[in-house]
Amino acid sequence: SRLFHDGREYSLEQQVWAPLLASNEMANPSIGYVVQKIRRMPDYAGLFERAFDGRGPGMETIGAALASYERALISANSPFDRWRYGGEQNALSEAAKRGFALFKGRARCVLCHTMGEQTALFTDQALHNTGIGYEQSMRPPDEPRLVQIAPGVQLEVDPAVYADAAETPPSDLGLYEITQDPADRWKYRTPTLRNVALTAPYMHNGAFSTLAEVVEFYAGGGIANPLLDPLLTPLELSDREKQDLVAFMESLTGDNIDLLISDAFAAPIGDPAKR
């Protein structure tokens, strides 16, 4: 029901424009620039008019076209779905079954990654403060920083070296940037867990490279701060239990991933004028 990590948008049609215009993403200078560029592309000649009852490329139709595609990216029938909702007792490993029991029990994951009797989106569609944003924003400037140089590889960098080589990071206060309510500082949206094994890195800022790191973080109760969500508490989990939680999350990968990927690459990518 809310999109982006800070919940700033409410529909896919509106959400698609932010990455098109963001300076650190596609960096288009304006909405009009995007519209005109698409209107000039021979690849799209007549297609918008046919799909939208005579209307050509425009802010609404481009947003609707992208949103329509995004709504087709449904991925389910995972091993967990076949076991939980399809009655296939052998669809899930014993480790994943133990992980699911922990997920909805002692590990308390289901408090935010909610599910129903017949469906499971694995999100309460709310925003929470886990301490990740707080730690990044409030870390003393003279402390060494861990810098990720490759997936799973981090180096401790002297703050003077970091300051000389890196730009000042933008403010990252989560929902507060939208509401301006101090109580909303460092709150970020609960993401779905579907296909989570395929979507590293994790957390809103990519702080963790593996699901094992994520489980370890939550087992520690998050990062203490005055606004830490009260749902986060330290957990007494053994190493095997942590591994079982990862096994459960790995069981949430849909059975049509290869199809979605092949479909995404079925059309040429990039500006046709530069091919």
XYZ file of N, CA and C in Angstrom:
825
model
N 0.820 -1.217 0.000
C 0.000 0.000 0.000
C 0.854 1.268 0.000
N 2.119 1.161 0.399
C 3.039 2.292 0.338
C 4.319 1.815 -0.317
N 4.933 2.681 -1.097
C 6.090 2.303 -1.905
C 7.303 3.151 -1.545
N 8.461 2.660 -1.897
C 9.773 3.147 -1.487
C 10.007 2.794 -0.017
N 11.271 2.748 0.366
C 11.598 2.361 1.736
C 11.026 3.321 2.764
N 10.858 4.590 2.380
C 10.322 5.562 3.337
C 8.833 5.800 3.150
N 8.172 5.018 2.309
C 6.724 5.108 2.154
C 6.236 6.370 1.477
N 7.035 6.959 0.602
C 6.682 8.269 0.060
C 5.645 8.215 -1.052
N 5.412 7.072 -1.651
C 4.431 6.977 -2.731
C 3.372 5.931 -2.411
N 2.228 6.049 -3.115
C 1.085 5.189 -2.823
C 0.602 4.402 -4.035
N 1.145 4.638 -5.205
C 0.723 3.868 -6.375
C 1.918 3.638 -7.284
N 1.876 2.533 -8.027
C 2.959 2.228 -8.953
C 3.042 3.268 -10.059
N 1.880 3.779 -10.473
C 1.869 4.774 -11.549
C 2.668 6.011 -11.171
N 2.610 6.407 -9.913
C 3.377 7.569 -9.454
C 4.820 7.179 -9.143
N 4.997 5.987 -8.582
C 6.318 5.566 -8.134
C 7.321 5.484 -9.281
N 6.864 5.089 -10.469
C 7.813 4.842 -11.550
C 8.586 6.085 -11.958
N 8.051 7.266 -11.675
C 8.729 8.480 -12.141
C 9.963 8.832 -11.322
N 10.020 8.439 -10.066
C 11.164 8.818 -9.228
C 12.484 8.287 -9.766
N 12.620 6.979 -10.087
C 13.906 6.524 -10.631
C 14.214 7.092 -12.010
N 13.202 7.439 -12.783
C 13.461 8.046 -14.086
C 14.126 9.413 -13.938
N 13.793 10.118 -12.860
C 14.271 11.492 -12.689
C 15.413 11.631 -11.683
N 15.606 10.649 -10.812
C 16.611 10.765 -9.753
C 18.017 10.917 -10.339
N 18.796 11.849 -9.786
C 20.134 12.133 -10.317
C 21.076 10.945 -10.170
N 20.846 10.079 -9.175
C 21.721 8.923 -8.978
C 21.139 7.652 -9.592
N 20.095 7.800 -10.401
C 19.550 6.642 -11.103
C 19.567 6.916 -12.607
N 18.421 7.226 -13.229
C 18.418 7.423 -14.683
C 18.681 8.868 -15.082
N 18.527 9.786 -14.124
C 19.006 11.175 -14.274
C 18.419 11.911 -15.472
N 17.162 11.616 -15.819
C 16.519 12.436 -16.850
C 16.223 13.819 -16.275
N 16.373 14.887 -17.064
C 16.234 16.239 -16.515
C 14.812 16.636 -16.181
N 13.799 16.010 -16.818
C 12.423 16.414 -16.554
C 11.464 15.350 -17.069
N 10.202 15.451 -16.631
C 9.164 14.552 -17.139
C 8.981 14.769 -18.640
N 8.944 16.040 -19.051
C 8.753 16.349 -20.459
C 9.842 15.750 -21.340
N 11.063 15.738 -20.835
C 12.180 15.163 -21.597
C 11.930 13.678 -21.857
N 11.476 12.953 -20.814
C 11.196 11.526 -20.966
C 10.080 11.311 -21.976
N 9.004 12.095 -21.857
C 7.858 11.949 -22.756
C 8.289 12.163 -24.207
N 9.024 13.240 -24.450
C 9.448 13.540 -25.815
C 10.382 12.471 -26.366
N 11.247 11.954 -25.525
C 12.189 10.927 -25.980
C 11.433 9.673 -26.424
N 10.446 9.273 -25.635
C 9.676 8.080 -25.988
C 8.827 8.328 -27.233
N 8.300 9.539 -27.376
C 7.507 9.856 -28.562
C 8.334 9.751 -29.841
N 9.647 10.011 -29.722
C 10.506 9.979 -30.907
C 11.039 8.585 -31.222
N 10.845 7.641 -30.322
C 11.410 6.314 -30.530
C 10.545 5.504 -31.492
N 11.103 5.029 -32.586
C 10.308 4.247 -33.537
C 9.791 2.940 -32.937
N 10.484 2.407 -31.936
C 10.041 1.154 -31.305
C 8.623 1.262 -30.750
N 8.237 2.483 -30.328
C 6.945 2.654 -29.667
C 5.883 3.263 -30.586
N 6.189 3.422 -31.851
C 5.255 4.069 -32.781
C 3.909 3.350 -32.788
N 2.867 4.060 -32.409
C 1.513 3.531 -32.441
C 1.131 2.631 -31.290
N 2.105 2.180 -30.485
C 1.788 1.216 -29.432
C 0.996 1.847 -28.289
N 1.385 3.037 -27.874
C 0.639 3.702 -26.801
C -0.781 4.002 -27.261
N -0.931 4.479 -28.494
C -2.253 4.823 -29.009
C -3.176 3.600 -29.020
N -2.628 2.436 -29.359
C -3.446 1.230 -29.374
C -3.810 0.775 -27.966
N -2.873 0.924 -27.035
C -3.110 0.445 -25.671
C -3.985 1.386 -24.852
N -3.957 2.682 -25.190
C -4.630 3.674 -24.344
C -5.684 4.475 -25.109
N -6.414 3.790 -25.980
C -7.575 4.389 -26.652
C -7.228 5.710 -27.334
N -6.151 5.685 -28.108
C -5.783 6.847 -28.902
C -4.825 7.805 -28.236
N -4.575 7.641 -26.947
C -3.650 8.542 -26.253
C -2.214 8.081 -26.456
N -1.357 9.015 -26.826
C 0.047 8.695 -27.036
C 0.824 8.743 -25.746
N 2.160 8.677 -25.835
C 2.997 8.747 -24.631
C 2.786 10.060 -23.877
N 2.587 9.970 -22.595
C 2.418 11.127 -21.721
C 2.698 10.693 -20.300
N 2.635 11.620 -19.376
C 2.961 11.278 -17.991
C 2.063 10.153 -17.473
N 0.751 10.229 -17.745
C -0.169 9.214 -17.237
C 0.012 7.877 -17.946
N 0.127 7.899 -19.272
C 0.191 6.634 -19.999
C 1.532 5.922 -19.810
N 2.615 6.670 -19.707
C 3.914 6.036 -19.441
C 3.900 5.402 -18.050
N 3.371 6.138 -17.067
C 3.260 5.579 -15.719
C 2.381 4.340 -15.699
N 1.253 4.386 -16.433
C 0.336 3.242 -16.460
C 0.968 2.042 -17.151
N 1.727 2.286 -18.224
C 2.365 1.181 -18.940
C 3.387 0.466 -18.055
N 4.243 1.244 -17.394
C 5.244 0.639 -16.513
C 4.588 -0.075 -15.333
N 3.550 0.547 -14.759
C 2.858 -0.067 -13.618
C 2.173 -1.362 -14.031
N 1.613 -1.392 -15.246
C 0.955 -2.607 -15.721
C 1.948 -3.751 -15.842
N 3.128 -3.438 -16.342
C 4.172 -4.473 -16.423
C 4.572 -4.944 -15.023
N 4.773 -4.008 -14.111
C 5.189 -4.380 -12.756
C 4.151 -5.274 -12.081
N 2.868 -5.021 -12.349
C 1.818 -5.841 -11.739
C 1.788 -7.258 -12.304
N 2.466 -7.470 -13.421
C 2.535 -8.818 -13.989
C 3.652 -9.646 -13.358
N 4.480 -9.025 -12.520
C 5.634 -9.721 -11.942
C 5.229 -10.444 -10.657
N 4.245 -11.300 -10.771
C 3.755 -12.072 -9.632
C 4.529 -13.379 -9.564
N 5.051 -13.685 -8.404
C 5.850 -14.894 -8.249
C 5.424 -15.619 -6.982
N 4.829 -16.785 -7.162
C 4.385 -17.570 -6.009
C 4.638 -19.047 -6.303
N 3.771 -19.923 -5.762
C 3.935 -21.371 -5.913
C 5.337 -21.801 -5.490
N 5.819 -21.152 -4.433
C 7.127 -21.513 -3.869
C 6.997 -22.838 -3.117
N 8.104 -23.450 -2.726
C 8.002 -24.647 -1.886
C 7.154 -24.412 -0.644
N 7.297 -23.245 -0.028
C 6.477 -22.937 1.150
C 4.991 -22.904 0.793
N 4.637 -22.273 -0.320
C 3.227 -22.200 -0.724
C 2.651 -23.595 -0.963
N 3.426 -24.429 -1.630
C 2.932 -25.773 -1.934
C 2.738 -26.578 -0.651
N 3.587 -26.324 0.339
C 3.459 -27.025 1.619
C 2.337 -26.429 2.473
N 2.354 -25.111 2.636
C 1.418 -24.450 3.550
C -0.002 -24.400 2.989
N -0.124 -24.047 1.715
C -1.452 -23.833 1.137
C -1.872 -24.937 0.164
N -0.905 -25.721 -0.311
C -1.235 -26.781 -1.267
C -1.266 -28.171 -0.676
N -0.856 -28.296 0.569
C -0.933 -29.594 1.229
C 0.127 -30.593 0.814
N 1.204 -30.143 0.141
C 2.277 -31.055 -0.262
C 3.278 -31.183 0.892
N 3.157 -32.221 1.655
C 3.973 -32.356 2.856
C 5.462 -32.468 2.566
N 5.816 -32.954 1.388
C 7.229 -33.118 1.053
C 7.809 -31.931 0.286
N 7.023 -30.877 0.113
C 7.504 -29.720 -0.656
C 8.523 -28.904 0.119
N 8.537 -29.031 1.446
C 9.396 -28.196 2.293
C 10.370 -29.083 3.057
N 11.604 -28.620 3.157
C 12.608 -29.366 3.914
C 12.300 -29.303 5.402
N 12.860 -30.231 6.146
C 12.650 -30.230 7.594
C 13.243 -28.974 8.224
N 14.374 -28.519 7.717
C 14.986 -27.298 8.251
C 14.067 -26.102 8.036
N 13.456 -26.004 6.836
C 12.549 -24.896 6.546
C 11.300 -24.972 7.421
N 10.810 -26.176 7.677
C 9.648 -26.328 8.566
C 9.981 -25.843 9.971
N 11.156 -26.212 10.454
C 11.570 -25.724 11.778
C 11.718 -24.201 11.752
N 12.266 -23.679 10.645
C 12.418 -22.234 10.527
C 11.075 -21.519 10.535
N 10.075 -22.096 9.882
C 8.745 -21.476 9.877
C 8.152 -21.460 11.277
N 8.340 -22.544 12.039
C 7.849 -22.570 13.423
C 8.498 -21.457 14.245
N 9.785 -21.242 14.038
C 10.465 -20.140 14.724
C 9.951 -18.795 14.235
N 9.767 -18.663 12.921
C 9.321 -17.419 12.292
C 8.033 -16.914 12.929
N 7.086 -17.823 13.159
C 5.799 -17.403 13.728
C 5.732 -17.606 15.240
N 6.862 -18.045 15.819
C 6.900 -18.281 17.254
C 7.960 -17.449 17.950
N 8.972 -18.117 18.493
C 9.950 -17.438 19.345
C 10.739 -16.341 18.649
N 10.965 -16.466 17.340
C 11.742 -15.446 16.630
C 10.931 -14.183 16.361
N 9.605 -14.268 16.462
C 8.715 -13.096 16.410
C 8.710 -12.380 15.059
N 9.223 -13.002 14.017
C 9.298 -12.348 12.708
C 7.915 -11.986 12.175
N 6.932 -12.838 12.468
C 5.594 -12.671 11.907
C 4.890 -11.428 12.445
N 5.415 -10.811 13.497
C 4.796 -9.593 14.017
C 4.836 -8.470 12.986
N 5.873 -8.441 12.160
C 5.973 -7.426 11.097
C 5.769 -8.051 9.710
N 6.332 -9.240 9.517
C 6.177 -9.932 8.229
C 4.944 -10.824 8.319
N 3.780 -10.184 8.311
C 2.528 -10.852 8.627
C 2.046 -11.765 7.502
N 1.194 -12.698 7.867
C 0.595 -13.629 6.907
C -0.782 -14.029 7.411
N -1.610 -14.491 6.474
C -2.958 -14.906 6.823
C -3.143 -16.403 6.654
N -4.362 -16.854 6.866
C -4.648 -18.275 6.746
C -4.634 -18.741 5.302
N -5.009 -17.855 4.379
C -5.093 -18.229 2.969
C -4.074 -17.498 2.086
N -3.470 -16.467 2.590
C -2.513 -15.685 1.802
C -1.337 -15.278 2.676
N -0.236 -14.919 2.032
C 0.937 -14.476 2.789
C 1.726 -13.483 1.947
N 1.601 -12.198 2.278
C 2.435 -11.173 1.651
C 3.712 -10.941 2.459
N 3.709 -11.419 3.707
C 4.870 -11.288 4.595
C 5.245 -9.823 4.830
N 4.267 -8.955 4.930
C 4.506 -7.562 5.325
C 3.265 -7.003 5.990
N 3.473 -6.226 7.054
C 2.359 -5.536 7.697
C 2.069 -4.197 7.032
N 2.809 -3.870 5.971
C 2.655 -2.625 5.219
C 2.861 -1.390 6.104
N 3.598 -1.575 7.184
C 3.900 -0.471 8.098
C 5.385 -0.147 8.029
N 5.797 0.885 8.781
C 7.199 1.305 8.814
C 7.716 1.204 10.241
N 8.963 0.755 10.387
C 9.530 0.489 11.704
C 10.966 1.006 11.794
N 11.369 1.336 13.012
C 12.736 1.754 13.303
C 13.484 0.564 13.890
N 14.441 0.027 13.121
C 15.254 -1.099 13.596
C 16.612 -0.651 14.120
N 16.930 0.625 13.935
C 18.221 1.153 14.362
C 19.242 1.276 13.252
N 18.969 0.679 12.095
C 19.931 0.750 10.983
C 20.121 2.199 10.540
N 19.035 2.924 10.311
C 19.131 4.316 9.901
C 19.743 5.189 10.984
N 19.358 4.921 12.224
C 19.905 5.676 13.357
C 21.421 5.527 13.417
N 21.902 4.304 13.312
C 23.341 4.055 13.426
C 24.101 4.774 12.316
N 23.544 4.773 11.118
C 24.226 5.416 9.998
C 24.241 6.927 10.153
N 23.144 7.487 10.648
C 23.033 8.940 10.761
C 23.781 9.503 11.969
N 23.818 8.746 13.061
C 24.322 9.275 14.322
C 25.710 8.753 14.688
N 26.331 7.955 13.826
C 27.668 7.442 14.123
C 28.646 8.604 14.288
N 29.447 8.625 15.358
C 30.429 9.713 15.525
C 31.342 9.808 14.311
N 31.632 11.021 13.838
C 32.412 11.177 12.606
C 33.862 10.709 12.716
N 34.367 10.549 13.954
C 35.764 10.143 14.105
C 35.935 8.633 14.251
N 34.841 7.873 14.118
C 34.949 6.423 14.201
C 35.282 5.835 12.833
N 36.091 4.777 12.786
C 36.353 4.103 11.498
C 35.055 3.598 10.885
N 35.013 3.579 9.568
C 33.817 3.121 8.857
C 34.107 1.809 8.142
N 33.110 0.931 8.158
C 33.188 -0.281 7.360
C 32.672 0.038 5.969
N 33.497 -0.182 4.955
C 33.135 0.104 3.566
C 33.106 -1.205 2.789
N 31.985 -1.480 2.142
C 31.860 -2.707 1.361
C 32.525 -2.504 0.003
N 33.497 -3.337 -0.307
C 34.207 -3.218 -1.580
C 33.802 -4.308 -2.571
N 33.094 -5.327 -2.070
C 32.568 -6.407 -2.900
C 31.527 -7.123 -2.048
N 30.639 -7.899 -2.668
C 29.642 -8.616 -1.866
C 30.290 -9.459 -0.779
N 29.948 -9.145 0.466
C 30.494 -9.886 1.595
C 31.888 -9.502 2.013
N 32.493 -8.496 1.352
C 33.865 -8.083 1.671
C 33.853 -6.628 2.130
N 34.278 -6.382 3.353
C 34.296 -5.039 3.917
C 35.686 -4.704 4.441
N 36.030 -3.423 4.348
C 37.291 -2.929 4.904
C 36.992 -1.813 5.894
N 37.773 -1.751 6.957
C 37.653 -0.664 7.924
C 38.511 0.499 7.432
N 37.883 1.648 7.215
C 38.554 2.794 6.614
C 38.658 3.922 7.640
N 39.840 4.516 7.719
C 40.057 5.643 8.613
C 39.125 6.793 8.224
N 38.503 7.460 9.204
C 37.536 8.513 8.879
C 38.125 9.651 8.051
N 39.400 9.979 8.258
C 40.019 11.052 7.476
C 40.121 10.656 6.003
N 40.485 9.401 5.757
C 40.564 8.905 4.382
C 39.182 8.889 3.755
N 38.200 8.437 4.524
C 36.823 8.354 4.019
C 36.307 9.745 3.660
N 36.534 10.716 4.538
C 36.042 12.076 4.297
C 36.694 12.697 3.073
N 37.949 12.361 2.830
C 38.669 12.935 1.700
C 38.215 12.322 0.373
N 37.778 11.057 0.418
C 37.475 10.343 -0.825
C 35.995 10.291 -1.152
N 35.138 10.505 -0.167
C 33.706 10.294 -0.383
C 32.920 11.593 -0.237
N 31.807 11.648 -0.927
C 30.899 12.772 -0.752
C 30.176 12.650 0.583
N 29.722 13.763 1.116
C 28.915 13.737 2.336
C 27.612 13.029 2.038
N 27.288 11.973 2.772
C 26.062 11.234 2.461
C 24.834 12.106 2.716
N 23.793 11.939 1.902
C 22.571 12.711 2.121
C 21.882 12.283 3.405
N 21.019 13.144 3.920
C 20.259 12.778 5.108
C 19.410 11.559 4.792
N 19.285 10.684 5.754
C 18.563 9.431 5.561
C 17.759 9.166 6.826
N 16.626 9.820 6.925
C 15.843 9.776 8.160
C 14.545 9.008 8.007
N 14.399 8.304 6.885
C 13.223 7.466 6.726
C 11.932 8.247 6.617
N 10.894 7.750 7.283
C 9.558 8.338 7.181
C 9.532 9.794 7.625
N 10.457 10.195 8.500
C 10.502 11.584 8.958
C 10.617 12.563 7.796
N 11.348 12.173 6.750
C 11.515 13.064 5.603
C 10.187 13.323 4.888
N 9.219 12.462 5.101
C 7.905 12.622 4.487
C 6.947 13.356 5.415
N 6.931 12.968 6.705
C 5.941 13.508 7.634
C 6.443 14.694 8.436
N 7.780 14.815 8.587
C 8.391 15.828 9.465
C 7.996 15.646 10.930
N 7.539 14.451 11.272
C 7.197 14.125 12.650
C 8.429 13.490 13.296
N 9.003 14.085 14.352
C 10.216 13.525 14.962
C 10.069 12.068 15.383
N 8.855 11.643 15.702
C 8.651 10.252 16.111
C 8.851 9.278 14.957
N 8.881 9.799 13.728
C 9.022 8.937 12.545
C 10.463 8.803 12.066
N 11.418 9.342 12.814
C 12.816 9.241 12.395
C 13.264 7.783 12.302
N 13.941 7.461 11.184
C 14.570 6.159 10.943
C 13.569 5.004 10.826
N 12.328 5.343 10.476
C 11.351 4.284 10.194
C 11.391 3.951 8.698
N 11.407 2.642 8.404
C 11.417 2.189 7.017
C 10.396 1.074 6.843
N 9.943 0.935 5.613
C 8.845 0.024 5.299
C 9.264 -1.436 5.465
N 8.349 -2.242 5.984
C 8.565 -3.686 6.060
C 8.447 -4.275 4.658
N 9.501 -4.844 4.111
C 9.403 -5.423 2.767
C 8.791 -6.815 2.810
N 8.240 -7.245 1.692
C 7.827 -8.634 1.575
C 9.055 -9.537 1.626
N 8.857 -10.786 2.003
C 9.956 -11.743 2.022
C 9.933 -12.668 0.811
N 8.965 -12.506 -0.057
C 8.920 -13.372 -1.245
C 10.143 -13.100 -2.124
N 10.766 -14.187 -2.559
C 11.981 -14.128 -3.386
C 13.140 -13.441 -2.667
N 13.093 -13.399 -1.351
C 14.104 -12.648 -0.604
C 15.501 -13.250 -0.778
N 15.587 -14.540 -1.056
C 16.906 -15.150 -1.248
C 17.598 -14.636 -2.502
N 16.826 -13.981 -3.387
C 17.376 -13.489 -4.653
C 17.660 -11.996 -4.647
N 17.360 -11.314 -3.538
C 17.336 -9.853 -3.592
C 18.352 -9.190 -2.670
N 19.491 -9.818 -2.459
C 20.561 -9.167 -1.682
C 21.066 -7.944 -2.448
N 21.619 -6.934 -1.748
C 21.824 -6.842 -0.308
C 20.534 -6.442 0.412
N 20.574 -6.515 1.746
C 19.372 -6.359 2.546
C 19.405 -5.096 3.415
N 18.240 -4.742 3.919
C 17.925 -3.518 4.648
C 17.830 -2.367 3.639
N 17.302 -1.239 4.093
C 17.011 -0.153 3.150
C 18.280 0.411 2.519
N 19.405 0.242 3.190
C 20.665 0.802 2.678
C 21.653 -0.279 2.249
N 21.185 -1.521 2.102
C 22.080 -2.589 1.683
C 23.144 -2.938 2.700
N 22.828 -2.802 3.984
C 23.839 -2.982 5.031
C 24.341 -4.415 5.142
N 23.511 -5.399 4.756
C 23.889 -6.798 4.929
C 23.894 -7.514 3.584
N 24.864 -8.389 3.413
C 25.028 -9.094 2.145
C 24.332 -10.439 2.119
N 24.038 -11.007 3.285
C 23.453 -12.345 3.339
C 22.271 -12.376 4.290
N 21.407 -13.382 4.087
C 20.285 -13.563 4.999
C 20.776 -13.961 6.388
N 21.891 -14.668 6.457
C 22.450 -15.033 7.754
C 22.796 -13.787 8.568
N 23.325 -12.761 7.908
C 23.640 -11.509 8.602
C 22.375 -10.823 9.089
N 21.311 -10.881 8.288
C 20.043 -10.270 8.677
C 19.495 -10.953 9.918
N 19.509 -12.283 9.927
C 19.012 -13.032 11.080
C 19.835 -12.699 12.315
N 21.143 -12.610 12.160
C 22.018 -12.276 13.295
C 21.677 -10.900 13.842
N 21.394 -9.952 12.950
C 21.047 -8.597 13.373
C 19.778 -8.597 14.220
N 18.740 -9.272 13.724
C 17.479 -9.275 14.464
C 17.566 -10.108 15.734
N 18.393 -11.150 15.720
C 18.582 -11.931 16.940
C 19.190 -11.070 18.048
N 19.967 -10.055 17.645
C 20.550 -9.141 18.622
C 19.616 -8.045 19.083
N 18.422 -7.984 18.509
C 17.435 -6.993 18.939
C 17.557 -5.649 18.260
N 18.253 -5.586 17.113
C 18.406 -4.307 16.423
C 19.473 -3.451 17.064
N 19.469 -2.173 16.727
C 20.447 -1.222 17.264
C 19.729 -0.258 18.198
N 20.163 -0.223 19.440
C 19.487 0.583 20.458
C 19.472 2.061 20.070
N 18.308 2.675 20.222
C 18.163 4.123 20.050
C 16.858 4.538 20.699
N 16.670 5.836 20.977
C 15.479 6.263 21.715
C 14.162 5.921 21.035
N 14.176 5.704 19.718
C 12.939 5.446 18.994
C 12.867 4.017 18.458
N 13.714 3.118 18.968
C 13.709 1.729 18.497
C 12.315 1.132 18.651
N 11.861 0.439 17.611
C 10.535 -0.175 17.658
C 10.466 -1.180 18.805
N 9.441 -1.085 19.654
C 9.358 -1.989 20.814
C 9.166 -3.451 20.434
N 8.831 -3.739 19.182
C 8.688 -5.134 18.758
C 10.038 -5.840 18.668
N 11.122 -5.068 18.597
C 12.451 -5.662 18.496
C 13.025 -5.917 19.881
N 13.315 -7.162 20.156
C 13.942 -7.549 21.420
C 14.992 -8.608 21.135
N 16.047 -8.703 21.946
C 17.050 -9.751 21.739
C 16.422 -11.141 21.811
N 16.921 -12.046 20.967
C 16.373 -13.392 20.877
C 17.415 -14.414 21.286
N 16.971 -15.450 21.985
C 17.864 -16.552 22.360
C 17.754 -17.622 21.277
N 18.593 -17.522 20.254
C 18.550 -18.467 19.149
C 19.885 -19.182 19.016
N 19.831 -20.488 18.816
C 21.050 -21.259 18.584
C 21.502 -21.081 17.139
N 22.704 -21.532 16.855
C 23.203 -21.440 15.484
C 22.321 -22.233 14.533
N 21.856 -23.408 14.953
C 20.992 -24.202 14.080
C 19.664 -23.497 13.841
N 19.127 -22.864 14.861
C 17.857 -22.156 14.688
C 18.003 -20.994 13.711
N 19.135 -20.301 13.768
C 19.372 -19.220 12.816
C 19.462 -19.775 11.393
N 20.119 -20.916 11.242
C 20.207 -21.549 9.925
C 18.836 -21.996 9.436
N 17.993 -22.464 10.362
C 16.643 -22.886 9.988
C 15.809 -21.708 9.503
N 15.975 -20.548 10.107
C 15.260 -19.355 9.649
C 15.677 -18.991 8.227
N 16.964 -19.096 7.932
C 17.435 -18.831 6.570
C 16.839 -19.848 5.605
N 16.786 -21.116 6.010
C 16.214 -22.153 5.154
C 14.754 -21.859 4.858
N 14.014 -21.374 5.849
C 12.618 -21.005 5.609
C 12.517 -19.877 4.595
N 13.329 -18.830 4.755
C 13.258 -17.714 3.822
C 13.659 -18.136 2.404
N 14.588 -19.070 2.308
C 14.988 -19.571 0.988
C 13.864 -20.365 0.333
N 12.915 -20.851 1.124
C 11.792 -21.613 0.578
C 10.704 -20.721 -0.005
N 10.881 -19.404 0.054
C 9.866 -18.465 -0.430
C 10.126 -18.014 -1.862
N 11.037 -18.670 -2.563
C 11.334 -18.321 -3.952
C 10.311 -18.957 -4.879
N 9.646 -18.139 -5.688
C 8.617 -18.628 -6.595
C 9.165 -19.551 -7.665
N 8.259 -20.312 -8.292
C 8.703 -21.317 -9.261
C 8.820 -20.775 -10.682
N 8.533 -19.475 -10.884
C 8.554 -18.931 -12.249
C 9.640 -17.877 -12.449
N 10.680 -17.911 -11.629
C 11.739 -16.900 -11.720
C 12.400 -16.914 -13.093
N 12.722 -18.094 -13.603
C 13.380 -18.173 -14.913
C 12.500 -17.570 -16.006
N 11.190 -17.794 -15.906
C 10.264 -17.238 -16.890
C 10.239 -15.712 -16.818
N 10.190 -15.170 -15.603
C 10.167 -13.715 -15.447
C 11.436 -13.081 -15.999
N 12.567 -13.728 -15.749
C 13.835 -13.177 -16.226
C 13.916 -13.240 -17.748
N 13.536 -14.368 -18.317
C 13.608 -14.506 -19.779
C 12.651 -13.545 -20.458
N 11.487 -13.315 -19.857
C 10.535 -12.362 -20.425
C 11.091 -10.940 -20.374
N 11.774 -10.616 -19.274
C 12.334 -9.272 -19.131
C 13.388 -8.995 -20.194
N 14.114 -10.032 -20.607
C 15.167 -9.854 -21.598
C 14.697 -10.139 -23.028
N 13.393 -10.384 -23.191
C 12.884 -10.705 -24.521
C 12.902 -9.500 -25.450
N 12.778 -8.304 -24.885
C 12.799 -7.076 -25.691
C 14.185 -6.442 -25.607
N 14.606 -5.748 -26.664
C 15.909 -5.063 -26.615
C 15.947 -4.041 -25.483
N 17.109 -3.874 -24.878
C 17.279 -2.967 -23.745
C 18.074 -1.753 -24.192
N 17.637 -0.568 -23.749
C 18.399 0.644 -24.000
C 17.787 1.515 -25.075
N 18.440 2.610 -25.341
C 17.986 3.603 -26.312
C 18.180 3.039 -27.727
N 17.091 2.867 -28.490
C 17.247 2.294 -29.835
C 18.130 3.154 -30.732
N 18.209 4.453 -30.465
C 19.037 5.338 -31.286
C 20.518 5.084 -31.066
N 20.884 4.405 -29.971
C 22.296 4.194 -29.646
C 22.703 2.729 -29.777
N 21.833 1.918 -30.323
C 22.185 0.495 -30.481
C 23.133 0.289 -31.637
